[in-house]
């Protein structure tokens, strides 16, 4: 049941304010001021290292979480793609927690990576949408994302719910390890509770996204750039676009531009820049100017202050609500999804069942 939407993907994008609210209600105390984990939870004081493994969009959720665990909990984190990790057979020290992220909980490579870690790691954690799945059953602690069934092959609401659970887990780790003040924790939790309303605000700008997407649908190549927390999101934006619109898209960390991809810049290729007005904004803007100086077309996704500062000379600009920078990947997932969705609709591709793709990759 598409609940009045043209595609499951559109329904799942629109559901995000509600499902994220639901995820939060499962992981916050009644007063909303502390994080609670299911079952016996996990005590991060006995853990020195986190290894996160996943595929596709779930891998990008892990890459984002690396920034959170490092910044908030000062914890060393290794992130890998399951198909590489499992055959590389990396050494795993005893005080390591291994965390596997999977919407389906049945991805063959991710499950194999879990089984590899099982005898070595101190504990096996998973972040899953299907609590009965193999990955959930074979972990010491499964953290459900409560996104509800996701039908569209392109992952949307599962991604933002994965991010929500991973941020909450990073906050729990920070609290256990004494690396966050009570005030900062209260601030972030309060911003998280306000996130569904901000997502609604982005969803209300649907028409603006549709107009932009009509322009993207005319092109053969799109480059995505982001720095810091926006880098994994740039990767996710490129994956979403190529999966459902079949437009060639790739993503780079903004700082890598000069090390190669700048050679691709010409008048024909739009460059999507994801950049809230955060501590790294000025650096990203100077990368953006390098693109414009070479005739490149910038689609800037930023907030009000960012637009005020950097809109001059850009091709198109999309304005997001302002949010605590630590939460920006969850909010900026929306423009990534909406641009891909409307571009695919404009091209007339099969949005929910893109060619050659399966929802769950249970064979390698
Ligand atoms: O079920 P999983 O989260 O383990 O699936 C991982 C990937 O196959 C999945 O995220 C894939 O990349 C999606 N099609 C992305 O939209």
Short mmCIF file of C-alpha atoms and ligand atoms in Angstrom, two decimals:
data_model
loop_
_atom_site.label_atom_id
_atom_site.label_comp_id
_atom_site.label_asym_id
_atom_site.label_seq_id
_atom_site.Cartn_x
_atom_site.Cartn_y
_atom_site.Cartn_z
CA UNK A 1 0.00 0.00 0.00
CA UNK A 2 1.58 3.23 -1.19
CA UNK A 3 -0.74 5.38 0.96
CA UNK A 4 -1.57 7.72 -1.93
CA UNK A 5 2.03 8.08 -3.13
CA UNK A 6 3.13 7.27 -6.67
CA UNK A 7 5.96 5.02 -5.45
CA UNK A 8 6.97 3.18 -2.29
CA UNK A 9 10.12 5.27 -2.30
CA UNK A 10 8.07 8.50 -2.11
CA UNK A 11 6.01 7.04 0.74
CA UNK A 12 9.13 5.95 2.59
CA UNK A 13 10.78 9.35 2.19
CA UNK A 14 7.63 11.03 3.50
CA UNK A 15 7.42 8.67 6.49
CA UNK A 16 10.75 9.78 7.91
CA UNK A 17 9.50 12.36 10.44
CA UNK A 18 7.21 9.72 11.95
CA UNK A 19 9.61 6.77 11.93
CA UNK A 20 12.52 8.80 13.28
CA UNK A 21 10.22 10.03 16.06
CA UNK A 22 9.35 6.39 16.71
CA UNK A 23 13.02 5.34 16.77
CA UNK A 24 13.75 8.09 19.29
CA UNK A 25 10.87 7.04 21.51
CA UNK A 26 12.41 3.54 21.75
CA UNK A 27 15.88 4.84 22.71
CA UNK A 28 15.16 7.80 24.99
CA UNK A 29 13.99 7.89 28.59
CA UNK A 30 10.45 9.24 29.15
CA UNK A 31 11.76 12.73 29.88
CA UNK A 32 13.85 12.52 26.68
CA UNK A 33 17.03 13.44 28.55
CA UNK A 34 18.96 10.16 28.41
CA UNK A 35 19.69 7.26 26.07
CA UNK A 36 18.44 3.76 26.89
CA UNK A 37 19.50 0.69 24.94
CA UNK A 38 17.45 -2.51 24.63
CA UNK A 39 18.19 -5.59 26.78
CA UNK A 40 21.33 -5.39 28.87
CA UNK A 41 22.73 -2.64 26.65
CA UNK A 42 26.49 -2.27 26.40
CA UNK A 43 29.08 -0.68 28.65
CA UNK A 44 31.67 1.13 26.53
CA UNK A 45 34.17 1.50 29.37
CA UNK A 46 35.53 -1.98 28.63
CA UNK A 47 35.82 -1.33 24.89
CA UNK A 48 38.83 0.33 23.26
CA UNK A 49 37.94 0.05 19.62
CA UNK A 50 34.96 -0.18 17.32
CA UNK A 51 34.92 -2.04 14.01
CA UNK A 52 31.93 -1.30 11.79
CA UNK A 53 31.09 -3.34 8.71
CA UNK A 54 28.27 -3.11 6.15
CA UNK A 55 27.41 -2.79 2.45
CA UNK A 56 25.95 -0.02 0.27
CA UNK A 57 23.90 2.60 2.04
CA UNK A 58 24.40 0.87 5.40
CA UNK A 59 28.15 1.27 4.84
CA UNK A 60 27.68 5.02 4.39
CA UNK A 61 25.74 5.09 7.67
CA UNK A 62 28.82 3.45 9.27
CA UNK A 63 31.17 6.00 7.67
CA UNK A 64 29.05 8.80 9.14
CA UNK A 65 29.04 7.11 12.55
CA UNK A 66 32.84 6.98 12.50
CA UNK A 67 32.88 10.79 12.72
CA UNK A 68 30.41 10.66 15.61
CA UNK A 69 32.22 7.98 17.63
CA UNK A 70 35.56 9.70 17.12
CA UNK A 71 34.35 13.22 17.89
CA UNK A 72 31.91 12.52 20.69
CA UNK A 73 33.34 9.40 22.35
CA UNK A 74 37.00 9.81 21.32
CA UNK A 75 36.92 6.18 20.29
CA UNK A 76 39.06 4.72 17.47
CA UNK A 77 36.82 3.36 14.74
CA UNK A 78 37.51 1.21 11.71
CA UNK A 79 34.89 1.06 8.96
CA UNK A 80 34.89 -1.39 6.11
CA UNK A 81 32.84 -2.80 3.28
CA UNK A 82 31.79 -6.33 4.21
CA UNK A 83 33.03 -8.00 1.00
CA UNK A 84 36.53 -6.57 1.56
CA UNK A 85 36.64 -7.09 5.29
CA UNK A 86 35.67 -10.77 5.25
CA UNK A 87 38.42 -11.86 2.88
CA UNK A 88 41.08 -9.60 4.30
CA UNK A 89 40.67 -11.34 7.64
CA UNK A 90 41.95 -8.39 9.66
CA UNK A 91 43.35 -8.87 13.17
CA UNK A 92 40.78 -8.05 15.86
CA UNK A 93 41.96 -7.16 19.35
CA UNK A 94 40.12 -8.49 22.39
CA UNK A 95 38.66 -5.18 23.57
CA UNK A 96 36.97 -4.56 20.22
CA UNK A 97 33.24 -4.24 19.67
CA UNK A 98 32.23 -5.28 16.15
CA UNK A 99 29.11 -3.58 14.79
CA UNK A 100 27.18 -4.68 11.70
CA UNK A 101 24.61 -2.45 10.05
CA UNK A 102 22.02 -4.00 7.76
CA UNK A 103 18.46 -3.05 6.90
CA UNK A 104 17.49 -6.59 5.90
CA UNK A 105 19.78 -8.32 8.38
CA UNK A 106 20.39 -10.96 5.67
CA UNK A 107 23.13 -9.47 3.47
CA UNK A 108 25.47 -12.40 2.76
CA UNK A 109 28.79 -10.52 3.01
CA UNK A 110 27.78 -8.66 6.17
CA UNK A 111 26.69 -11.91 7.83
CA UNK A 112 29.95 -13.60 6.82
CA UNK A 113 31.91 -10.67 8.29
CA UNK A 114 29.96 -11.04 11.54
CA UNK A 115 30.77 -14.76 11.69
CA UNK A 116 34.43 -13.97 11.13
CA UNK A 117 34.46 -11.53 14.08
CA UNK A 118 32.47 -13.70 16.44
CA UNK A 119 35.39 -15.69 17.96
CA UNK A 120 37.67 -12.63 18.28
CA UNK A 121 35.63 -9.58 19.28
CA UNK A 122 34.54 -8.82 22.83
CA UNK A 123 30.99 -8.26 21.65
CA UNK A 124 28.95 -8.33 18.46
CA UNK A 125 26.47 -5.52 17.93
CA UNK A 126 24.05 -5.03 15.09
CA UNK A 127 21.81 -2.24 13.86
CA UNK A 128 18.98 -3.86 11.89
CA UNK A 129 15.47 -3.21 10.65
CA UNK A 130 14.38 -6.85 10.88
CA UNK A 131 14.71 -8.11 14.47
CA UNK A 132 14.20 -11.78 13.42
CA UNK A 133 16.98 -11.61 10.81
CA UNK A 134 20.14 -13.77 10.86
CA UNK A 135 22.40 -10.79 11.66
CA UNK A 136 20.19 -9.77 14.60
CA UNK A 137 19.99 -13.35 15.92
CA UNK A 138 23.73 -13.93 15.72
CA UNK A 139 24.70 -10.76 17.58
CA UNK A 140 25.09 -10.24 21.34
CA UNK A 141 23.01 -7.09 21.16
CA UNK A 142 20.71 -6.18 18.26
CA UNK A 143 19.60 -2.57 18.05
CA UNK A 144 16.42 -2.32 15.97
CA UNK A 145 15.93 0.86 13.92
CA UNK A 146 12.08 0.70 13.98
CA UNK A 147 11.79 2.06 10.43
CA UNK A 148 8.95 -0.32 9.46
CA UNK A 149 9.03 -2.37 6.25
CA UNK A 150 11.08 -0.75 3.49
CA UNK A 151 9.88 -1.86 0.05
CA UNK A 152 11.68 0.51 -2.33
CA UNK A 153 15.00 -0.98 -3.44
CA UNK A 154 16.69 2.35 -2.78
CA UNK A 155 17.13 2.65 0.96
CA UNK A 156 15.76 5.91 2.41
CA UNK A 157 14.03 5.75 5.78
CA UNK A 158 16.22 2.84 6.87
CA UNK A 159 19.28 5.05 6.30
CA UNK A 160 18.04 7.95 8.43
CA UNK A 161 16.85 5.58 11.16
CA UNK A 162 20.24 3.80 11.09
CA UNK A 163 21.92 7.18 11.51
CA UNK A 164 19.61 8.04 14.40
CA UNK A 165 20.40 4.80 16.26
CA UNK A 166 24.14 5.14 15.54
CA UNK A 167 24.20 8.70 16.87
CA UNK A 168 22.39 7.59 20.02
CA UNK A 169 24.89 4.77 20.43
CA UNK A 170 27.80 7.20 20.01
CA UNK A 171 26.22 9.40 22.70
CA UNK A 172 25.94 6.40 25.02
CA UNK A 173 29.62 5.61 24.37
CA UNK A 174 30.55 9.25 25.05
CA UNK A 175 28.65 9.19 28.32
CA UNK A 176 30.24 5.89 29.44
CA UNK A 177 33.71 7.16 28.55
CA UNK A 178 33.18 10.57 30.16
CA UNK A 179 33.93 12.48 26.95
CA UNK A 180 30.72 14.53 26.82
CA UNK A 181 29.32 17.08 29.28
CA UNK A 182 25.77 16.72 30.57
CA UNK A 183 24.86 20.01 28.91
CA UNK A 184 26.14 19.00 25.47
CA UNK A 185 24.36 15.64 25.76
CA UNK A 186 21.11 17.41 26.71
CA UNK A 187 21.58 19.82 23.78
CA UNK A 188 22.06 17.09 21.20
CA UNK A 189 19.12 15.05 22.52
CA UNK A 190 16.90 18.11 22.44
CA UNK A 191 17.96 18.86 18.83
CA UNK A 192 17.26 15.22 17.95
CA UNK A 193 13.74 15.50 19.36
CA UNK A 194 13.23 18.55 17.15
CA UNK A 195 14.51 16.78 14.03
CA UNK A 196 11.17 15.33 12.77
CA UNK A 197 9.74 18.88 12.53
CA UNK A 198 12.77 20.05 10.52
CA UNK A 199 12.43 17.07 8.18
CA UNK A 200 8.79 18.03 7.60
CA UNK A 201 9.97 21.47 6.68
CA UNK A 202 12.29 19.97 4.01
CA UNK A 203 9.47 17.74 2.70
CA UNK A 204 7.32 20.84 2.22
CA UNK A 205 9.86 22.12 -0.32
CA UNK A 206 9.13 19.15 -2.60
CA UNK A 207 8.28 21.35 -5.60
CA UNK A 208 11.66 23.11 -5.44
CA UNK A 209 13.43 19.73 -5.48
CA UNK A 210 11.30 18.60 -8.39
CA UNK A 211 12.29 21.65 -10.44
CA UNK A 212 15.97 21.13 -9.73
CA UNK A 213 15.71 17.44 -10.52
CA UNK A 214 14.23 18.18 -13.94
CA UNK A 215 17.52 19.91 -14.76
CA UNK A 216 19.61 17.02 -13.38
CA UNK A 217 17.60 14.58 -15.51
CA UNK A 218 19.06 16.26 -18.62
CA UNK A 219 22.66 15.43 -17.68
CA UNK A 220 24.82 12.32 -18.02
CA UNK A 221 27.17 12.89 -15.09
CA UNK A 222 26.86 14.44 -11.65
CA UNK A 223 29.58 15.01 -9.08
CA UNK A 224 28.80 15.22 -5.35
CA UNK A 225 31.13 16.97 -2.91
CA UNK A 226 31.12 17.16 0.88
CA UNK A 227 33.55 17.59 3.75
CA UNK A 228 33.51 16.08 7.25
CA UNK A 229 30.08 14.65 8.07
CA UNK A 230 28.90 15.69 4.60
CA UNK A 231 31.42 13.45 2.85
CA UNK A 232 29.67 10.13 3.56
CA UNK A 233 26.43 11.85 2.67
CA UNK A 234 27.85 12.95 -0.69
CA UNK A 235 28.66 9.26 -1.31
CA UNK A 236 25.09 8.32 -0.39
CA UNK A 237 23.68 11.05 -2.66
CA UNK A 238 25.70 9.73 -5.61
CA UNK A 239 24.65 6.11 -4.90
CA UNK A 240 20.96 7.09 -4.68
CA UNK A 241 21.11 9.00 -7.96
CA UNK A 242 22.86 6.25 -9.92
CA UNK A 243 20.68 3.47 -8.51
CA UNK A 244 17.34 4.88 -9.58
CA UNK A 245 18.01 7.41 -12.35
CA UNK A 246 20.94 5.51 -13.99
CA UNK A 247 22.83 8.81 -14.23
CA UNK A 248 26.54 8.35 -13.63
CA UNK A 249 27.31 10.01 -10.32
CA UNK A 250 30.32 9.96 -8.08
CA UNK A 251 31.30 11.59 -4.86
CA UNK A 252 34.52 13.00 -3.48
CA UNK A 253 35.62 14.58 -0.27
CA UNK A 254 35.79 18.28 -1.20
CA UNK A 255 39.47 18.39 -0.29
CA UNK A 256 40.23 15.70 -2.88
CA UNK A 257 38.92 17.84 -5.74
CA UNK A 258 42.34 19.17 -6.69
CA UNK A 259 43.86 15.69 -6.59
CA UNK A 260 42.06 14.57 -9.72
CA UNK A 261 38.33 15.04 -10.18
CA UNK A 262 38.66 18.76 -10.97
CA UNK A 263 39.81 17.62 -14.42
CA UNK A 264 36.23 16.50 -15.09
CA UNK A 265 34.71 19.93 -14.54
CA UNK A 266 33.07 21.52 -17.55
CA UNK A 267 29.87 23.44 -18.30
CA UNK A 268 27.89 20.26 -18.71
CA UNK A 269 28.44 18.59 -15.36
CA UNK A 270 26.48 19.73 -12.31
CA UNK A 271 28.35 19.54 -9.01
CA UNK A 272 26.15 19.05 -5.96
CA UNK A 273 27.78 20.55 -2.89
CA UNK A 274 26.38 19.58 0.51
CA UNK A 275 27.49 22.24 2.98
CA UNK A 276 25.68 23.52 6.04
CA UNK A 277 27.25 26.65 7.56
CA UNK A 278 29.46 24.68 9.97
CA UNK A 279 33.11 24.88 11.01
CA UNK A 280 34.27 23.48 7.63
CA UNK A 281 32.02 25.69 5.49
CA UNK A 282 34.67 28.15 4.34
CA UNK A 283 36.92 25.35 3.13
CA UNK A 284 34.10 23.82 1.10
CA UNK A 285 33.17 27.22 -0.34
CA UNK A 286 36.69 27.71 -1.60
CA UNK A 287 36.51 24.28 -3.33
CA UNK A 288 33.19 25.38 -4.80
CA UNK A 289 34.76 28.54 -6.15
CA UNK A 290 37.46 26.50 -7.82
CA UNK A 291 34.70 24.62 -9.66
CA UNK A 292 32.91 27.83 -10.67
CA UNK A 293 36.15 29.40 -11.87
CA UNK A 294 36.35 26.53 -14.38
CA UNK A 295 32.82 27.06 -15.64
CA UNK A 296 31.32 24.29 -13.46
CA UNK A 297 27.67 24.44 -12.41
CA UNK A 298 27.15 24.33 -8.65
CA UNK A 299 24.01 23.05 -6.97
CA UNK A 300 24.54 24.21 -3.41
CA UNK A 301 22.63 22.53 -0.60
CA UNK A 302 23.10 24.67 2.49
CA UNK A 303 21.20 26.52 5.24
CA UNK A 304 20.05 30.18 5.48
CA UNK A 305 23.38 31.60 6.71
CA UNK A 306 25.29 29.48 4.18
CA UNK A 307 23.10 30.69 1.32
CA UNK A 308 23.56 34.30 2.38
CA UNK A 309 27.30 33.91 2.36
CA UNK A 310 27.92 31.74 -0.67
CA UNK A 311 25.02 31.85 -3.13
CA UNK A 312 26.72 34.27 -5.49
CA UNK A 313 27.49 32.68 -8.82
CA UNK A 314 25.96 29.28 -8.02
CA UNK A 315 23.75 27.58 -10.60
CA UNK A 316 20.99 26.54 -8.17
CA UNK A 317 20.70 26.63 -4.39
CA UNK A 318 18.52 24.65 -1.99
CA UNK A 319 18.05 25.99 1.52
CA UNK A 320 17.72 23.61 4.48
CA UNK A 321 16.60 24.58 7.97
CA UNK A 322 19.40 25.29 10.44
CA UNK A 323 20.32 22.35 12.64
CA UNK A 324 23.01 21.44 15.19
CA UNK A 325 25.89 20.50 12.83
CA UNK A 326 26.29 17.10 14.51
CA UNK A 327 22.81 16.12 13.20
CA UNK A 328 23.29 17.51 9.71
CA UNK A 329 23.78 14.11 7.99
CA UNK A 330 20.28 13.01 9.02
CA UNK A 331 18.64 16.21 7.76
CA UNK A 332 20.76 16.48 4.59
CA UNK A 333 19.85 12.89 3.65
CA UNK A 334 16.50 14.35 2.60
CA UNK A 335 17.80 16.53 -0.28
CA UNK A 336 19.97 13.60 -1.43
CA UNK A 337 16.90 11.34 -1.55
CA UNK A 338 14.51 13.89 -3.04
CA UNK A 339 16.89 14.92 -5.82
CA UNK A 340 17.45 11.29 -6.79
CA UNK A 341 13.75 10.48 -6.59
CA UNK A 342 12.52 13.38 -8.71
CA UNK A 343 15.32 12.92 -11.24
CA UNK A 344 14.31 9.28 -11.68
CA UNK A 345 10.63 10.24 -12.01
CA UNK A 346 11.55 12.89 -14.60
CA UNK A 347 13.50 10.24 -16.54
CA UNK A 348 10.66 7.74 -16.20
CA UNK A 349 12.78 4.93 -14.75
CA UNK A 350 11.40 2.19 -12.52
CA UNK A 351 11.94 3.91 -9.16
CA UNK A 352 10.94 1.09 -6.81
CA UNK A 353 12.48 -1.75 -8.83
CA UNK A 354 15.53 -0.34 -10.61
CA UNK A 355 17.06 -2.59 -13.25
CA UNK A 356 19.59 -5.21 -12.11
CA UNK A 357 19.10 -4.53 -8.39
CA UNK A 358 17.66 -6.67 -5.60
CA UNK A 359 16.38 -5.36 -2.27
CA UNK A 360 18.39 -7.86 -0.33
CA UNK A 361 21.70 -9.30 -1.54
CA UNK A 362 21.70 -12.73 0.06
CA UNK A 363 24.32 -14.25 -2.25
CA UNK A 364 27.73 -12.74 -2.80
O1 LIG B 1 19.95 -4.91 3.83
P1 LIG B 1 21.28 -4.19 3.89
O2 LIG B 1 21.19 -2.89 4.64
O3 LIG B 1 22.38 -5.06 4.42
O4 LIG B 1 21.63 -3.84 2.39
C1 LIG B 1 22.85 -3.23 2.08
C2 LIG B 1 22.85 -2.73 0.65
O5 LIG B 1 22.60 -3.77 -0.25
C3 LIG B 1 21.80 -1.62 0.43
O6 LIG B 1 21.96 -0.55 1.30
C4 LIG B 1 21.87 -1.10 -1.02
O7 LIG B 1 23.06 -0.42 -1.24
C5 LIG B 1 20.66 -0.21 -1.31
N1 LIG B 1 20.11 -0.55 -2.61
C6 LIG B 1 20.96 1.25 -1.25
O8 LIG B 1 19.91 2.07 -1.64
#
